[in-house]
Every structure is written in C-alpha cells, then in structure tokens.
PDB file of C-alpha atoms in Angstrom:
ATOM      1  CA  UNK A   1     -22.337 -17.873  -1.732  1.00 75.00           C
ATOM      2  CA  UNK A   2     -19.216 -18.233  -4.120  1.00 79.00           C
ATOM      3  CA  UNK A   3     -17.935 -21.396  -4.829  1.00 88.00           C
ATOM      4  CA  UNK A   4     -15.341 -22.830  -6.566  1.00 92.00           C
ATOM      5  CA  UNK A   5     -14.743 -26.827  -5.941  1.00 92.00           C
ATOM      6  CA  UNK A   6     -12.349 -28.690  -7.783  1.00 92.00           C
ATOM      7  CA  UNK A   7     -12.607 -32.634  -7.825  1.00 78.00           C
ATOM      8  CA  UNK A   8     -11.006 -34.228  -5.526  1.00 72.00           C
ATOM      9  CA  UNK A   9      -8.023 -33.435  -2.984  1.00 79.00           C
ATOM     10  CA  UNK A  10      -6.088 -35.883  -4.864  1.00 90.00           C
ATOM     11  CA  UNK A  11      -6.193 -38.079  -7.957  1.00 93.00           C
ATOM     12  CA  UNK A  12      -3.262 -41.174  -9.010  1.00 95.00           C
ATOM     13  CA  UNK A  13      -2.746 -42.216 -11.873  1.00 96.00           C
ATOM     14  CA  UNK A  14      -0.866 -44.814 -14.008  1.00 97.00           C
ATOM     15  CA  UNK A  15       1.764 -43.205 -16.057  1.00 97.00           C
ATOM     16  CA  UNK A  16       0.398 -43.183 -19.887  1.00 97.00           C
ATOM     17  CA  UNK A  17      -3.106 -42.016 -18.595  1.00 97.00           C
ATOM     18  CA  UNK A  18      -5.314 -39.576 -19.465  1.00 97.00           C
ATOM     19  CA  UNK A  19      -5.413 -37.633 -16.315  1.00 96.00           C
ATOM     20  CA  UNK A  20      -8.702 -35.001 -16.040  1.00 96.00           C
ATOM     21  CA  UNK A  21      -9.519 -32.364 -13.251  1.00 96.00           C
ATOM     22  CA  UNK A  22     -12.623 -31.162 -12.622  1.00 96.00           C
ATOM     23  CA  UNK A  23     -13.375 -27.024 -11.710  1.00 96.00           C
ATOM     24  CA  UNK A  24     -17.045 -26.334 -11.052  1.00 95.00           C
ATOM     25  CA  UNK A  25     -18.054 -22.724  -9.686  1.00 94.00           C
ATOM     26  CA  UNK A  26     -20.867 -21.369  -8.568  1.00 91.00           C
ATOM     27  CA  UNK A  27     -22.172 -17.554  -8.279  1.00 87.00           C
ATOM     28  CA  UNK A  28     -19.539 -16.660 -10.626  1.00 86.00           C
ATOM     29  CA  UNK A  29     -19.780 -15.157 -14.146  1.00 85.00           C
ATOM     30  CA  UNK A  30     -16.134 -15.575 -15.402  1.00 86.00           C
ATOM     31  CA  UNK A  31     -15.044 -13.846 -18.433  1.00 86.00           C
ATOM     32  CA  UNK A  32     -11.977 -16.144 -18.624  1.00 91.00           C
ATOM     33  CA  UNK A  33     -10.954 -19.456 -16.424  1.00 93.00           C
ATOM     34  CA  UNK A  34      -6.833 -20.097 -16.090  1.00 94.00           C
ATOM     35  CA  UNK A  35      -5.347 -23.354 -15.257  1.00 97.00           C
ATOM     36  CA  UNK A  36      -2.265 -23.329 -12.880  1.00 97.00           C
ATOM     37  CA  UNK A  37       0.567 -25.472 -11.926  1.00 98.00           C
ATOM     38  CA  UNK A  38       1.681 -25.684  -8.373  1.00 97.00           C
ATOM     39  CA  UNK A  39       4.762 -27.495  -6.825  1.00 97.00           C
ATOM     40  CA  UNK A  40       5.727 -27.716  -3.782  1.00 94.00           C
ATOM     41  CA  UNK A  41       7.370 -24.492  -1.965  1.00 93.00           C
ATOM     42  CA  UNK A  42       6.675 -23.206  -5.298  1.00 95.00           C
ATOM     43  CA  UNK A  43       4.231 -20.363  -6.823  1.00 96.00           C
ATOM     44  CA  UNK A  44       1.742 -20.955  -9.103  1.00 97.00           C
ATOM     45  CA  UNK A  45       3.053 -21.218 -12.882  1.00 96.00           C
ATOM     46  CA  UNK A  46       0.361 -20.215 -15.363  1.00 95.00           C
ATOM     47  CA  UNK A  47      -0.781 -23.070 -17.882  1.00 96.00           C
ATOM     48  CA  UNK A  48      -3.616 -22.162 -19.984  1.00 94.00           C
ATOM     49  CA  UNK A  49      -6.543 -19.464 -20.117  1.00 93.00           C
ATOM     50  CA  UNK A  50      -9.754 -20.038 -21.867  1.00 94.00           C
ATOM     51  CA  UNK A  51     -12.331 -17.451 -22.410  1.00 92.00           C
ATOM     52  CA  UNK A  52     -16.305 -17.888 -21.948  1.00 90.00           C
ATOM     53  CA  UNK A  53     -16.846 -17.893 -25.460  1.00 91.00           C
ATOM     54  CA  UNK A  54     -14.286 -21.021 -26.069  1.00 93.00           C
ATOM     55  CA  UNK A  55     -15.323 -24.035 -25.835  1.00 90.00           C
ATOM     56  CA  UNK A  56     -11.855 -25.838 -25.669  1.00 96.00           C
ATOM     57  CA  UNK A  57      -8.630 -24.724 -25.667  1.00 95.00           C
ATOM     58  CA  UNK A  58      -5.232 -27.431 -25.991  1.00 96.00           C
ATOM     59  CA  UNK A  59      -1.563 -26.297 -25.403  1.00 95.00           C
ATOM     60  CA  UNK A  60       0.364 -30.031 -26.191  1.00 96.00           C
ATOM     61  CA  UNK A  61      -0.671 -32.666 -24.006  1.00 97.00           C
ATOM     62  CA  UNK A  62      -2.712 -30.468 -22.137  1.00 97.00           C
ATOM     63  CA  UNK A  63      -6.800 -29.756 -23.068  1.00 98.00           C
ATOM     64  CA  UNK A  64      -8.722 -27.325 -21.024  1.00 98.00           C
ATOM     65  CA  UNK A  65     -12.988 -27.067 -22.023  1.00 97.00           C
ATOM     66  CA  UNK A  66     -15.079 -24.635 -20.417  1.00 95.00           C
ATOM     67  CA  UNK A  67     -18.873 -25.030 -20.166  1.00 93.00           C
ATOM     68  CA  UNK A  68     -20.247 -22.062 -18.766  1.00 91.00           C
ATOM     69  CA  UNK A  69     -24.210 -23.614 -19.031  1.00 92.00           C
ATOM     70  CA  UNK A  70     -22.693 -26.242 -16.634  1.00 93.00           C
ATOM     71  CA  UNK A  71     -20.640 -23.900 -15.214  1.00 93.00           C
ATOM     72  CA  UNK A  72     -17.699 -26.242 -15.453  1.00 94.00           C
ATOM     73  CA  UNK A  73     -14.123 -26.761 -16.779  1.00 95.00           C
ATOM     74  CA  UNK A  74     -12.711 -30.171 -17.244  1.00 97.00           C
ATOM     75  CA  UNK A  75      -8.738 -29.956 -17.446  1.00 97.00           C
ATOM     76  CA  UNK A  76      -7.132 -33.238 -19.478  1.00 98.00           C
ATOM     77  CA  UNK A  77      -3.618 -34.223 -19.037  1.00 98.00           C
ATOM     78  CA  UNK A  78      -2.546 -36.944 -21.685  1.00 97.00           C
ATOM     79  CA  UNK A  79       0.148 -39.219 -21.978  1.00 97.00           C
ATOM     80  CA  UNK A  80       0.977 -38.829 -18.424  1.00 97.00           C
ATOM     81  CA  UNK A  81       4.227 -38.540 -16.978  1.00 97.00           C
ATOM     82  CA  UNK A  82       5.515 -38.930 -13.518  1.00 97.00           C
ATOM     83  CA  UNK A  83       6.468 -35.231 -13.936  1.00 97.00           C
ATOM     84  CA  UNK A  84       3.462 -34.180 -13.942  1.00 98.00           C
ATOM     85  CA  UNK A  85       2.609 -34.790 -10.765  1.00 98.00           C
ATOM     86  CA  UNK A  86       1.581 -31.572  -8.945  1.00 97.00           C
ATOM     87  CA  UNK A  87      -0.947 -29.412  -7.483  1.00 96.00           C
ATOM     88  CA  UNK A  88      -3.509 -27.907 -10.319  1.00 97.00           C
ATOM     89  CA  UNK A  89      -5.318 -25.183  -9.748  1.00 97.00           C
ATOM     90  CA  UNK A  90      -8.138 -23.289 -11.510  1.00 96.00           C
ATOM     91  CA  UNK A  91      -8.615 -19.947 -10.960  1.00 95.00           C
ATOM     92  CA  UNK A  92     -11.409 -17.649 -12.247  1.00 93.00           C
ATOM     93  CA  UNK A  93     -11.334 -13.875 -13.742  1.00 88.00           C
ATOM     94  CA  UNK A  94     -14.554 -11.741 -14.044  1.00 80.00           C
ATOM     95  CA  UNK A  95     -14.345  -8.257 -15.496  1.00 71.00           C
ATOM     96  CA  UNK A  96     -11.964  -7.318 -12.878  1.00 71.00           C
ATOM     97  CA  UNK A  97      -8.251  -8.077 -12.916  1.00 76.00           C
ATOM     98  CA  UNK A  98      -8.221 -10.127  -9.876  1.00 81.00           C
ATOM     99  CA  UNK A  99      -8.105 -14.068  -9.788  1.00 88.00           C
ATOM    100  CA  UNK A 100     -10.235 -16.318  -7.462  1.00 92.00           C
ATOM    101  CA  UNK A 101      -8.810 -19.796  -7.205  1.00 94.00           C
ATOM    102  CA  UNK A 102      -9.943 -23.224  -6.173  1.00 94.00           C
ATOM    103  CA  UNK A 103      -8.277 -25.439  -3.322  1.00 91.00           C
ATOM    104  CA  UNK A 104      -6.396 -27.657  -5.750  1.00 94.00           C
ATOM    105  CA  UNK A 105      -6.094 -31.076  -6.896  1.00 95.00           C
ATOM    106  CA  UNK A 106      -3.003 -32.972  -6.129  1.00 96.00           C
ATOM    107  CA  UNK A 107      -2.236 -35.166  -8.807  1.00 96.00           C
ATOM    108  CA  UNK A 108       0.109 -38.484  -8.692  1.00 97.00           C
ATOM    109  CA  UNK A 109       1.244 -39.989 -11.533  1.00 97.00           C
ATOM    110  CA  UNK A 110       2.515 -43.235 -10.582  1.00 97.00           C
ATOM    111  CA  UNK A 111       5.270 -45.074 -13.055  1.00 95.00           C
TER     112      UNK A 111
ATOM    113  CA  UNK B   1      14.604  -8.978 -13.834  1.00 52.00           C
ATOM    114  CA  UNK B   2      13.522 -12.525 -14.810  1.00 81.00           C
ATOM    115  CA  UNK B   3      10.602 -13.603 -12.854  1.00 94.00           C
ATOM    116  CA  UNK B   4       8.950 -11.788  -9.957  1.00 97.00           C
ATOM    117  CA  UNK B   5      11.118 -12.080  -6.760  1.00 97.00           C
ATOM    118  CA  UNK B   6      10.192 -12.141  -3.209  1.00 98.00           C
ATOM    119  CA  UNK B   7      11.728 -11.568  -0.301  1.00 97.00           C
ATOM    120  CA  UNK B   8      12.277 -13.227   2.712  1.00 98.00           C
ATOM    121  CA  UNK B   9      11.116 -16.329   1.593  1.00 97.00           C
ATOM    122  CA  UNK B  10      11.103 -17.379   5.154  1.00 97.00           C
ATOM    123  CA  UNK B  11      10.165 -15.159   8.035  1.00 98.00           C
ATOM    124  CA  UNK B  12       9.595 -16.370  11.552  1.00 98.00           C
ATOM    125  CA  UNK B  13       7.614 -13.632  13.915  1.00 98.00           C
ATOM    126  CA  UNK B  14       6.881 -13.524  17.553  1.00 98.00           C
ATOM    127  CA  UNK B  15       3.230 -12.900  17.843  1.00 97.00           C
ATOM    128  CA  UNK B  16       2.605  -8.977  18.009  1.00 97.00           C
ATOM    129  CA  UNK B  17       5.727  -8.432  15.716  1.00 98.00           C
ATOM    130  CA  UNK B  18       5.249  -6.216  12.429  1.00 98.00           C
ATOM    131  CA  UNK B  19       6.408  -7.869   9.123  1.00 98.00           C
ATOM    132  CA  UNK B  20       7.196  -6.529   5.826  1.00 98.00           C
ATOM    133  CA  UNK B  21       7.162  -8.600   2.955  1.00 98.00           C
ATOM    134  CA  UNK B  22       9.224  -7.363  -0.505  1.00 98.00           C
ATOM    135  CA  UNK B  23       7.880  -7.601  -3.807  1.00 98.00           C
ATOM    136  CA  UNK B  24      10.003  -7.194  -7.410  1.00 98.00           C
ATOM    137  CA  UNK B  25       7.658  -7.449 -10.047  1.00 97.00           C
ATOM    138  CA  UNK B  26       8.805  -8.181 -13.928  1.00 96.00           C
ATOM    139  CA  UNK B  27      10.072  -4.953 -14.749  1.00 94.00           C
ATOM    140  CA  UNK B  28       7.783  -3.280 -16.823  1.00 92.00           C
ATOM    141  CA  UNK B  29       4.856  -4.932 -15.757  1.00 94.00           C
ATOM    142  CA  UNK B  30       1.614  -2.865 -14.772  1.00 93.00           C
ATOM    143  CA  UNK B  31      -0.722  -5.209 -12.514  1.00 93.00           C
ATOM    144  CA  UNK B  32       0.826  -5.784  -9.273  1.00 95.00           C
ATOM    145  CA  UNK B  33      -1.522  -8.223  -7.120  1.00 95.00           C
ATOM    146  CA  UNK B  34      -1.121 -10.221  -3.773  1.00 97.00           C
ATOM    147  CA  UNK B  35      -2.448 -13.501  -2.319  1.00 97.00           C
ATOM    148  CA  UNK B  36      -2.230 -15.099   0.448  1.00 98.00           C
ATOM    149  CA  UNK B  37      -2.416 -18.742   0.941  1.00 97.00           C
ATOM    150  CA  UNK B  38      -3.211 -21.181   3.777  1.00 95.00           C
ATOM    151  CA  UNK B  39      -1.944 -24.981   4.091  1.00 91.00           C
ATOM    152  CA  UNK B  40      -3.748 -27.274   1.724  1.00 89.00           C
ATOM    153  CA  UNK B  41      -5.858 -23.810  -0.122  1.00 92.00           C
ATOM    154  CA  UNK B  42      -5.718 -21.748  -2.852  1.00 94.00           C
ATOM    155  CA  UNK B  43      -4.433 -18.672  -2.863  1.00 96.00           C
ATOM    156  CA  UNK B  44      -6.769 -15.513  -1.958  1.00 95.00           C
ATOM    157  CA  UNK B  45      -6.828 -12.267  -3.541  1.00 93.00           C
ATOM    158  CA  UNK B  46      -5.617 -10.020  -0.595  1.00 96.00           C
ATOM    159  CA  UNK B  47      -4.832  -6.309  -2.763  1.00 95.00           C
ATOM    160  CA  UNK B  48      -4.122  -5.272  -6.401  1.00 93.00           C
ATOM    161  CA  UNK B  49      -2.350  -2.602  -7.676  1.00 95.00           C
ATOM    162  CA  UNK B  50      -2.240  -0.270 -11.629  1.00 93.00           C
ATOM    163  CA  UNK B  51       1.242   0.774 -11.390  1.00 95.00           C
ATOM    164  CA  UNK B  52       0.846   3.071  -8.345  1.00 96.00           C
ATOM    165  CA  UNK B  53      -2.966   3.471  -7.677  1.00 96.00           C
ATOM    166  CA  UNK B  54      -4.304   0.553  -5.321  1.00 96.00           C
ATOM    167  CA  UNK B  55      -7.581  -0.141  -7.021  1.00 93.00           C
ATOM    168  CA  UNK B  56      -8.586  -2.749  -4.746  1.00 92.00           C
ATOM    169  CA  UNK B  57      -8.056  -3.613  -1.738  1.00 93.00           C
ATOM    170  CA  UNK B  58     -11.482  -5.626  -0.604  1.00 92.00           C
ATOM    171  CA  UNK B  59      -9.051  -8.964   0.417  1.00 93.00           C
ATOM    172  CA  UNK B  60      -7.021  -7.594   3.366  1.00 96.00           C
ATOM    173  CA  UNK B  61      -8.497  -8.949   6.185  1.00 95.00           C
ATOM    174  CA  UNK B  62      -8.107  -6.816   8.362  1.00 94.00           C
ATOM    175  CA  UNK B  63      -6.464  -3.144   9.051  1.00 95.00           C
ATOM    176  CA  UNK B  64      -3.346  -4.737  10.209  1.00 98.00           C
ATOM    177  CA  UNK B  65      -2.896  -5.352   6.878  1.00 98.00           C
ATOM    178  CA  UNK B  66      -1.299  -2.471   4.320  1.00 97.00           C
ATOM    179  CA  UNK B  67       0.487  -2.449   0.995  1.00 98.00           C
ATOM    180  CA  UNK B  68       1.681   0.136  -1.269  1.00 98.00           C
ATOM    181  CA  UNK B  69       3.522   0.911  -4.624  1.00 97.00           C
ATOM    182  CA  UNK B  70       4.497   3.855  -4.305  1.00 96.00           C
ATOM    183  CA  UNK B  71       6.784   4.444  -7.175  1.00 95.00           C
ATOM    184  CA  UNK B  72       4.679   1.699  -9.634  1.00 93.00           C
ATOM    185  CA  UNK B  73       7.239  -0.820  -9.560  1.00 95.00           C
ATOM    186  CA  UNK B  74       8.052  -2.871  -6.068  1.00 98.00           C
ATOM    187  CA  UNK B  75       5.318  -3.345  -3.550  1.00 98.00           C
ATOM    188  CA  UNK B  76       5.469  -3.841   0.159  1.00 98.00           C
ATOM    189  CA  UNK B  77       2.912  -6.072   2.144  1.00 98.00           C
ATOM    190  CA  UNK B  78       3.201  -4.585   5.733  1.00 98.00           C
ATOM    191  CA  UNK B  79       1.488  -6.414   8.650  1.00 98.00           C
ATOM    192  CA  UNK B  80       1.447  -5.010  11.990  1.00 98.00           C
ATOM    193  CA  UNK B  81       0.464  -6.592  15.615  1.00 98.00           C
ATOM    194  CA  UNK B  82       0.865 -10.327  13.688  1.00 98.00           C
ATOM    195  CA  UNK B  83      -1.403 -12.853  14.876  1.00 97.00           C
ATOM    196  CA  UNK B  84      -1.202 -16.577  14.910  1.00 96.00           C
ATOM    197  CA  UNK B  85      -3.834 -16.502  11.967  1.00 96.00           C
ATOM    198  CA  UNK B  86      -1.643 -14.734   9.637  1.00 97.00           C
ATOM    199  CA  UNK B  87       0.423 -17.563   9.473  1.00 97.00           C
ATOM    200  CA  UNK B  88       0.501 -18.345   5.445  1.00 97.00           C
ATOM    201  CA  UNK B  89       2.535 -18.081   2.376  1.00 98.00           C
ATOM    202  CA  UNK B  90       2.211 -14.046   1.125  1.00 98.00           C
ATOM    203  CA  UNK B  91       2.121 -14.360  -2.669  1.00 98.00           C
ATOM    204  CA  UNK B  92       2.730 -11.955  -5.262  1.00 98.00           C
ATOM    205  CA  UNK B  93       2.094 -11.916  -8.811  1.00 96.00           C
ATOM    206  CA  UNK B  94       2.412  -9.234 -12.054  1.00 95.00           C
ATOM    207  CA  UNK B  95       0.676  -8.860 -15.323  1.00 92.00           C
ATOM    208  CA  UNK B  96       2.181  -6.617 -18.446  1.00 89.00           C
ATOM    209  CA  UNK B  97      -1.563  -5.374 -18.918  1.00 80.00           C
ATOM    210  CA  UNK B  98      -4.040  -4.093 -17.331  1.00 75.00           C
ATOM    211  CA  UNK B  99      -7.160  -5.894 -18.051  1.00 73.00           C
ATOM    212  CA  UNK B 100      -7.847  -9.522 -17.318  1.00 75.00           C
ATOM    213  CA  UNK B 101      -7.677 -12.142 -19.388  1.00 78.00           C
ATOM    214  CA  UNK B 102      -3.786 -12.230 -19.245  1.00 81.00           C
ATOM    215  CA  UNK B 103      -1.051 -14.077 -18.123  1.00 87.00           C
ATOM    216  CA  UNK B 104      -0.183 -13.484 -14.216  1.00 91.00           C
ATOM    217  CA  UNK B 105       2.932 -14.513 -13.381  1.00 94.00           C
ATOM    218  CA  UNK B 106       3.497 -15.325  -9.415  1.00 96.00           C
ATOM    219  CA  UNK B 107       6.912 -15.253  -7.256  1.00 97.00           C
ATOM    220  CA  UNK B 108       7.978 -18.181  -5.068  1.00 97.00           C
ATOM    221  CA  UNK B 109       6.020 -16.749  -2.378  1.00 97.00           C
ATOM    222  CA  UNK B 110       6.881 -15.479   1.506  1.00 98.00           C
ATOM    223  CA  UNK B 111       6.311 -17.908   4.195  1.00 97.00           C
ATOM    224  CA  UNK B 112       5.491 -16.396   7.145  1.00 98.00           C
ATOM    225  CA  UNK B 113       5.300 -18.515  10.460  1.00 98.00           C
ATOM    226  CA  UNK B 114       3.941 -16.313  13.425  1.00 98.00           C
ATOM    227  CA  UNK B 115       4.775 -18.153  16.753  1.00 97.00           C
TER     228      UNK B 115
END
C-alpha cells in the first residue's frame, strides 16, 4: 500500500540547532515533493518544492534534499528559532495535480 | 482577494444535519482542490477542480459528500445526513496553474464538529 511516514510525532530542539525532518514514502513515484508549514488552527503555508530530478533545494535557513533511490526527503531547519516551532508537513505530487501528505512532525524549539 | 477564504470557520451540526462549506479561491486562480483533515493527520485529498470541470473526485468518501464550481471561481463542499465521522477540518486550497509542480495555497480551513 501507499505510504508516506514522516519521523517522528514530535522533535525539540535547543534554539541555535540544526533541526531535520525526515519524509520517506513508499509506492509512490513523485514528480515533485513540497514542504509545508502548519500552525495551529491554521492551514498549511507552502515552504519549498523540489522536483525528482533535484537533488537539494535551500530557500534561507531552510534545505530540503530529495533522494528518490531512497525514496526519501530530509528537510533541515538551521539556526533555529523558537518561531519555528510548528507542524511540518511533506506532501507528495505525481503527474496529477493533487497532493498526498504525511501526518506531520511537530517541532519544538526550545530557547 | 488576498488569500483563499473559508467560511464558517466553525460549524457545529446535529448528527443527520446537511452542511455546506464556502470556498473563495485567489481570484484568478484555476486549480480549486479540497482536503479534509482529522486530529493529529494530514490533510486528504477529498475533490479537485479545473475552473469548472471536477476532474477528480476519487477522495469523497462517500456519496454524502458533493462539491461543485459551477461558475469556475467559488466552490461549495456540501455534506448531507452528517455523521459523527465527518467530524474534521474541510480544507481548501488554489493553484494559478494547472499542472503540478506549483504552489497551492490553502485557506484557514472549516471546522466542522458533528454532535
């Protein structure tokens, strides 16, 4: 069946830290994978999108890889700030329009 | 308008109730799509529309479930006899383009509680 897992349920962090998510899917073949930020009572807000042929994509503090022999995206916050903290998603696209999204990670950054 | 805008944000039902939940998109924008999502999930791809045509529909659960666009720009998520199990945030989202590999931009969502 179709899977997509993402880390952990939660992750804290010191402030300063190099936070990083984890996305693995299985059964898919995305043509693109898109990062998401979710707050609480809030929709998601759209971060970064990296295609299949990309190997890395950064926006800022904010580095996204995608390893589609793993079948894997590793999402890197640096420099954290207590701001940050949120709910991350990952969500994939295949040739259709539609996005399927993992369950989340809820980050903490603690200061 | 600015962002995509829902409405209600909150809606409480009595079980058996029909809802309909409101959807402005960015004006201008082509991809309509909605998403529902659970406590503690992601969201999951219910319907999506090309400015009036409904191209897929494989997410509604069930045939309580209907939406439509009829005019390309807002969208309506109906649900009729509500159950218990509907209970979620209804989300809905827009895209300028029509293929993927774009940015989708999502409303604050419609919380629907179904008692």
């Amino acid at each position: 069946s179709q899977k997509i897992e993402q880390n952990s349920e939660a992750l804290n962090i010191q402030e300063g830290k190099t936070a990083t998510l984890t996305c693995n899917y299985t059964n898919y073949s995305p043509a693109y994978l898109q990062w998401y930020r979710q707050d609480p009572g809030r929709g998601p807000v759209f971060l970064l999108l990296i295609r299949e042929n990309e190997k890395e994509k950064r926006k800022e503090r904010l580095k996204v890889t995608f390893d589609t022999t793993l079948k894997q995206s590793l999402f890197h916050i640096t420099a954290s700030q207590p701001a940050d903290s949120a709910t991350y998603l990952c969500a994939l696209q295949t040739g259709a329009n539609n996005l399927f999204f993992g369950t989340g990670t809820r980050l903490t950054v603690i200061p | 308008g600015a962002g995509v805008s829902q409405s209600p944000r909150y809606k409480v039902a009595k079980r058996g109730q029909d809802v309909a939940l409101r959807c402005d998109p960015i004006s201008g924008h082509v991809s309509l799509f909605w998403y529902q999502q659970a406590l503690g999930q992601g969201p999951e791809f219910l319907t999506y529309f090309q400015n009036e045509a409904q191209l897929d529909k494989s997410g509604l659960p069930s045939d309580r479930f209907f939406a439509e666009r009829p005019e390309g720009s807002v969208s309506t998520l109906k649900i009729q006899r509500t159950q218990q199990e509907d209970s979620a945030v209804y989300l809905c989202a827009s895209s300028s383009l029509r293929g993927p590999g774009n940015t989708i931009y999502f409303g604050e969502g419609s919380w629907l509680t179904v008692v």
